[in-house]
Amino acid sequence: MIYFDHNATTPIDDRVLDAMLPFLKIFYGNPSSLYRHGRIAGGAIDAAREQLSALLGVQPGQIIFTSGGTEANNLALATLAPQAGLAVSAIEHPSVIEPALHLKSLGHELTLLNVDANGLITQDAIDEVVRLKPGLVSIMLANNETGVVQNIAHYADQLRAHGIGIHTDAVQALGKIPVDFNRLGAHLMSLSSHKIYGPKGCGALVFEKSVAIKPVLLGGGQEQGFRAGTENVAAIVGFGKAAELAKIELAERHAYLLKLRTLLEHSLSAIPGLTIFAEQAGRLPNTVQIGIDGVDGEMLLMQLDQKSIAVSSGSACASGQREPSPVLVAMGVKAVQAKSAIRISLGKANTEAEIFEFIKQLKSLNVKG
Ligand code: PLP
């Protein structure tokens, strides 16, 4: 199979799996238990926290392990939004949009920040939230569909100057571009393990110490009391290992992915009627979202699947929905063109030969809708 859907999930790195296995088979103790078996598990969580904090440039105590990016986003919104309403960008992942809509249904003021044709937040949108002064503004660092990277540090400066909290969903950025929490300047940041060759069902919320976290899950006081529940020790160990590898290999992975993406985009440019969405914006080195005139994206996805090529027709979480991508619609792309979209997201094990094979198959398919 040619796997070109790394923004949906990544295969687990063998080195990550090797690090995890002892914590499933041998050191299965509860990390809260006081005897040696439990202390070993607890120590492994501490080590993983160190590994992740080193990648982000934060103190280990600023990390709350969660069940994934979705939970981290929910925790972020629950923490800051209720104070004075919230504003989220129109291109956020459903795990930000849905809790935002839920808060709205409870009576909190919700504002949507617009993006321009390149998927970038507009200065007008920032000016508007500065005027409204919500408790929280949530803007993702990199978009899961287009790969567009936002200038979070620039927005954070402006929002902080007016006492507004800022959260960034860095799930797609981690492991692909540098993610330095302090440099970004956000109060809160969400991460997920399975996008960086770690296991699924594990993530983190990173927080500035001045922020009073409002836990969503109450219970046994784990994670400094901010996220109750017996820790998923093996997954956290895997996330830590994946973070350590990402730190060591980031520059190499970035350069390699960019080389593959450049080859892919060059080859795609020969296909008539093909658009690369947000082509002019700074994007993740692994992500290309395209539309082909008169082609149905979902149908193209199915035809490529029959050739054992895995791509996405947008956000994986939205697959199966026949609505045009809200991200593209927010960028002003017409519904019919948005419905032609497919996303190719490359990973560290992809090769040039796979790109050539993909292009060959794409050209051979009769995909006109
Ligand atoms: N945020 C973004 C931008 C994502 O792409 C995803 C997953 O697709 C998530 C959040 C959710 O992360 P998780 O799958 O760990 O819940």
mmCIF file of C-alpha atoms and ligand atoms in Angstrom, residues 7-9 66-73 91-96 140-145 169-173 176 190-195 199-204 315-317 343, ligand 1:
data_model
loop_
_atom_site.group_PDB
_atom_site.id
_atom_site.type_symbol
_atom_site.label_atom_id
_atom_site.label_comp_id
_atom_site.label_asym_id
_atom_site.label_seq_id
_atom_site.Cartn_x
_atom_site.Cartn_y
_atom_site.Cartn_z
ATOM 1 C CA ASN A 7 -2.342 13.857 8.831
ATOM 2 C CA ALA A 8 -5.064 11.332 9.694
ATOM 3 C CA THR A 9 -2.646 9.144 11.604
ATOM 4 C CA THR A 66 -4.667 13.462 28.053
ATOM 5 C CA SER A 67 -6.388 10.835 25.924
ATOM 6 C CA GLY A 68 -5.507 12.764 22.764
ATOM 7 C CA GLY A 69 -5.763 16.057 20.926
ATOM 8 C CA THR A 70 -9.551 16.066 21.209
ATOM 9 C CA GLU A 71 -9.489 15.951 25.006
ATOM 10 C CA ALA A 72 -6.724 18.561 25.164
ATOM 11 C CA ASN A 73 -8.808 20.929 23.011
ATOM 12 C CA ILE A 91 -10.968 26.496 10.085
ATOM 13 C CA GLU A 92 -10.494 24.749 13.434
ATOM 14 C CA HIS A 93 -10.716 20.990 13.835
ATOM 15 C CA PRO A 94 -14.146 19.692 14.980
ATOM 16 C CA SER A 95 -12.629 19.027 18.423
ATOM 17 C CA VAL A 96 -12.454 22.824 18.843
ATOM 18 C CA MET A 140 -4.639 26.283 15.241
ATOM 19 C CA LEU A 141 -0.915 26.359 14.485
ATOM 20 C CA ALA A 142 -1.246 24.239 11.328
ATOM 21 C CA ASN A 143 -4.389 23.203 9.512
ATOM 22 C CA ASN A 144 -5.025 19.485 9.093
ATOM 23 C CA GLU A 145 -6.427 19.816 5.550
ATOM 24 C CA ASP A 169 -4.050 23.440 18.510
ATOM 25 C CA ALA A 170 -0.567 22.309 17.475
ATOM 26 C CA VAL A 171 -1.598 18.695 16.790
ATOM 27 C CA GLN A 172 -0.631 18.818 13.106
ATOM 28 C CA ALA A 173 2.445 20.984 13.534
ATOM 29 C CA LYS A 176 6.796 18.547 11.279
ATOM 30 C CA SER A 190 -2.855 20.927 22.386
ATOM 31 C CA LEU A 191 -0.863 17.968 21.078
ATOM 32 C CA SER A 192 -1.509 14.399 19.962
ATOM 33 C CA SER A 193 0.777 11.376 19.975
ATOM 34 C CA HIS A 194 -0.526 9.485 16.954
ATOM 35 C CA LYS A 195 0.385 12.240 14.489
ATOM 36 C CA PRO A 199 0.333 5.444 19.745
ATOM 37 C CA LYS A 200 -3.284 6.545 19.410
ATOM 38 C CA GLY A 201 -5.343 7.614 22.421
ATOM 39 C CA CYS A 202 -2.678 9.832 23.961
ATOM 40 C CA GLY A 203 -2.047 13.573 23.830
ATOM 41 C CA ALA A 204 -1.236 16.546 25.999
ATOM 42 C CA SER A 315 -10.375 15.907 7.508
ATOM 43 C CA ALA A 316 -10.460 12.201 8.379
ATOM 44 C CA CYS A 317 -12.929 12.906 11.152
ATOM 45 C CA ARG A 343 -5.471 15.664 0.686
HETATM 46 N N1 PLP B 1 -6.647 18.743 16.108
HETATM 47 C C1 PLP B 1 -6.262 18.536 14.847
HETATM 48 C C2 PLP B 1 -5.792 19.690 14.030
HETATM 49 C C3 PLP B 1 -6.311 17.268 14.293
HETATM 50 O O1 PLP B 1 -5.934 17.081 13.023
HETATM 51 C C4 PLP B 1 -6.773 16.186 15.092
HETATM 52 C C5 PLP B 1 -6.900 14.814 14.526
HETATM 53 O O2 PLP B 1 -7.166 14.631 13.374
HETATM 54 C C6 PLP B 1 -7.152 16.447 16.407
HETATM 55 C C7 PLP B 1 -7.076 17.739 16.883
HETATM 56 C C8 PLP B 1 -7.658 15.366 17.309
HETATM 57 O O3 PLP B 1 -6.595 14.614 17.857
HETATM 58 P P1 PLP B 1 -6.879 13.142 18.435
HETATM 59 O O4 PLP B 1 -7.132 12.254 17.244
HETATM 60 O O5 PLP B 1 -5.639 12.785 19.187
HETATM 61 O O6 PLP B 1 -8.065 13.248 19.336
#
